[in-house]
Every structure is written in C-alpha cells, then in structure tokens.
CSV table of C-alpha atoms in Angstrom, one decimal:
chain,number,residue,atom,x,y,z
M,1,MET,CA,10.3,1.5,-6.2
M,2,TYR,CA,7.0,-0.6,-6.9
M,3,ILE,CA,4.4,-2.8,-4.8
M,4,SER,CA,6.0,-6.4,-5.2
M,5,LYS,CA,3.2,-7.9,-2.8
M,6,LEU,CA,0.0,-8.0,-1.2
M,7,GLU,CA,-0.9,-10.0,1.5
M,8,VAL,CA,-4.5,-10.1,2.6
M,9,GLU,CA,-6.1,-12.0,6.2
M,10,GLY,CA,-9.5,-12.0,6.7
M,11,PHE,CA,-11.2,-9.4,4.6
M,12,ARG,CA,-14.0,-10.3,2.8
M,13,ASN,CA,-13.5,-13.5,0.6
M,14,LEU,CA,-9.8,-12.6,0.8
M,15,ASN,CA,-8.1,-14.9,3.7
M,16,GLY,CA,-4.7,-16.0,3.8
M,17,VAL,CA,-4.0,-14.4,0.3
M,18,SER,CA,-0.8,-13.3,-1.4
M,19,VAL,CA,-0.7,-11.9,-4.6
M,20,ASN,CA,2.8,-10.9,-6.1
M,21,PHE,CA,3.3,-8.0,-8.7
M,22,THR,CA,6.2,-7.3,-10.9
M,23,ASN,CA,7.4,-4.3,-11.9
M,24,GLY,CA,5.8,-2.5,-14.7
M,25,ILE,CA,2.4,-3.2,-15.6
M,26,ASN,CA,0.2,-6.0,-14.2
M,27,VAL,CA,-3.3,-7.6,-14.9
M,28,ILE,CA,-5.8,-9.2,-12.7
M,29,ILE,CA,-8.1,-11.6,-14.1
M,30,GLY,CA,-10.9,-14.3,-13.3
M,31,PRO,CA,-14.0,-14.9,-12.9
M,32,ASN,CA,-17.0,-13.3,-11.6
M,33,ASN,CA,-16.8,-13.0,-7.5
M,34,SER,CA,-13.4,-14.6,-7.5
M,35,GLY,CA,-12.2,-11.3,-5.8
M,36,LYS,CA,-10.4,-9.0,-7.9
M,37,SER,CA,-12.4,-5.7,-7.0
M,38,ASN,CA,-11.5,-6.8,-3.5
M,39,VAL,CA,-7.6,-7.2,-4.3
M,40,PHE,CA,-8.5,-3.4,-5.4
M,41,ARG,CA,-10.0,-2.3,-2.3
M,42,ALA,CA,-7.7,-3.8,-0.3
M,43,LEU,CA,-4.5,-1.9,-1.9
M,44,SER,CA,-7.0,1.5,-1.4
M,45,LEU,CA,-7.2,0.7,2.4
M,46,ILE,CA,-3.3,1.4,2.4
M,47,LEU,CA,-2.9,3.5,-0.2
M,48,ASP,CA,-5.4,5.7,-0.7
M,49,TYR,CA,-4.4,8.7,1.7
M,50,GLY,CA,-7.7,10.9,1.3
M,51,GLY,CA,-10.0,7.5,0.6
M,52,ASN,CA,-12.7,6.1,3.4
M,53,LYS,CA,-11.1,3.8,6.2
M,54,ARG,CA,-13.9,3.0,7.8
M,55,LEU,CA,-14.9,-0.9,7.7
M,56,GLY,CA,-18.2,-2.4,8.0
M,57,ILE,CA,-19.3,-5.8,9.4
M,58,ASN,CA,-19.4,-7.2,5.9
M,59,ASP,CA,-15.8,-6.7,5.3
M,60,PHE,CA,-14.7,-9.3,7.8
M,61,SER,CA,-14.2,-12.7,6.6
M,62,LYS,CA,-17.3,-15.2,6.9
M,63,ASN,CA,-15.1,-18.3,6.9
M,64,ILE,CA,-14.3,-18.1,10.6
M,65,THR,CA,-15.2,-20.7,12.8
M,66,LEU,CA,-17.3,-20.2,16.1
M,67,GLU,CA,-14.9,-21.5,18.1
M,68,ARG,CA,-12.3,-18.7,16.7
M,69,LEU,CA,-15.0,-16.1,17.4
M,70,LYS,CA,-14.7,-17.1,21.3
M,71,GLN,CA,-11.2,-17.0,21.2
M,72,LYS,CA,-10.8,-13.5,19.8
M,73,PRO,CA,-13.0,-10.9,17.8
M,74,PRO,CA,-12.3,-11.0,14.2
M,75,SER,CA,-9.5,-9.0,12.6
M,76,ILE,CA,-8.6,-8.0,9.2
M,77,SER,CA,-4.7,-7.4,8.1
M,78,VAL,CA,-3.2,-5.9,4.8
M,79,SER,CA,0.2,-5.9,3.8
M,80,VAL,CA,1.9,-4.1,0.9
M,81,VAL,CA,5.7,-5.2,0.6
M,82,PHE,CA,7.5,-2.3,-1.5
M,83,THR,CA,10.5,-3.2,-3.6
M,84,GLU,CA,13.2,-1.3,-5.1
M,85,ASN,CA,13.2,-0.8,-8.7
M,86,LEU,CA,15.9,-2.9,-10.5
M,87,GLY,CA,17.4,0.6,-12.0
M,88,GLY,CA,18.1,1.9,-8.2
M,89,SER,CA,15.8,4.2,-6.6
M,90,THR,CA,15.4,8.1,-6.2
M,91,GLU,CA,16.0,9.8,-2.5
M,92,GLU,CA,12.7,10.4,-2.4
M,93,ASP,CA,11.7,6.8,-2.7
M,94,LEU,CA,13.8,6.1,0.4
M,95,VAL,CA,12.4,8.8,2.2
M,96,THR,CA,8.9,7.6,1.3
M,97,ALA,CA,9.7,4.3,2.5
M,98,SER,CA,12.3,4.8,5.6
M,99,ASP,CA,9.8,3.9,8.4
M,100,TRP,CA,9.1,0.7,6.8
M,101,LEU,CA,12.3,-0.2,5.5
M,102,LEU,CA,12.8,-4.1,6.3
M,103,LYS,CA,16.4,-4.4,4.0
M,104,VAL,CA,18.1,-1.0,3.3
M,105,ALA,CA,20.9,-2.7,0.9
M,106,SER,CA,21.1,-2.5,-2.6
M,107,ALA,CA,17.4,-3.5,-3.9
M,108,PHE,CA,16.1,-2.5,-0.2
M,109,THR,CA,12.2,-4.0,0.8
M,110,ALA,CA,9.7,-2.3,2.8
M,111,LYS,CA,6.6,-3.1,4.3
M,112,LEU,CA,3.6,-1.6,5.4
M,113,THR,CA,0.5,-3.3,7.2
M,114,TYR,CA,-2.8,-2.0,8.5
M,115,ARG,CA,-4.8,-4.1,11.0
M,116,TYR,CA,-8.5,-3.8,11.8
M,117,PHE,CA,-10.1,-5.4,14.4
M,118,LEU,CA,-13.4,-4.9,16.7
M,119,PRO,CA,-12.9,-4.7,20.4
M,120,ALA,CA,-13.3,-7.8,22.7
C-alpha cells in the first residue's frame, strides 16, 4: 500500500491543492515559499501518530474573503488516499486500511480525512 494522493483545503498556502504520488520514491521540488514544507506538515497531521495535532490561527489559509468568514468559520481539510501496490497487498495492509476503504476490489483504494475548524 502506498500514498497515491494528498488533498488539502485551507491549510496555510495550500488551498484546493491535490498532489499525486506514484508507487516508489517521490521527489518534491520547487522554489522557496512554494509550499513544499507545508505538504509534509499536512501529511504529518494524518500520518504522525504521536505528533502534535494542535493548529494555530496561522495554519488557516489567509485567502478567505470577509464574506465567507461571515457565513462560516475557517476550516482545514487534509485527505490522504492509499492505493494497493501493483504486486498485491498483505493482510496487514487491508486491516490497516479497512475503516477507510473506498473500493474493495483488486487494487483497493482507501481514503483518510481529517478536518479542523474553528467554532462558530
């Protein structure tokens, strides 16, 4: 099983961002302040079991209009899609992803989403 996609809404400078990954080694490159570290921080919000999940006001996107803020408080959504390896999966992979499965057929797909929001 590998991470095939990361979807981020409203986190720092990542708003409506979708990053596709391939099975194997992936490299993220880009200029300074383009969001490379924010991609890794978004991944750690989901994957780092013992890590700090607390977010501050600066973690919410600054590209929110006043009109939207009047309608509802800002929120952050981070989703990770897991896909079965081409060579098949182990029973351990299926147990790990069983609660998040979107497609159970061969080459299963699972999605895990965390949402963070400020109270109304």
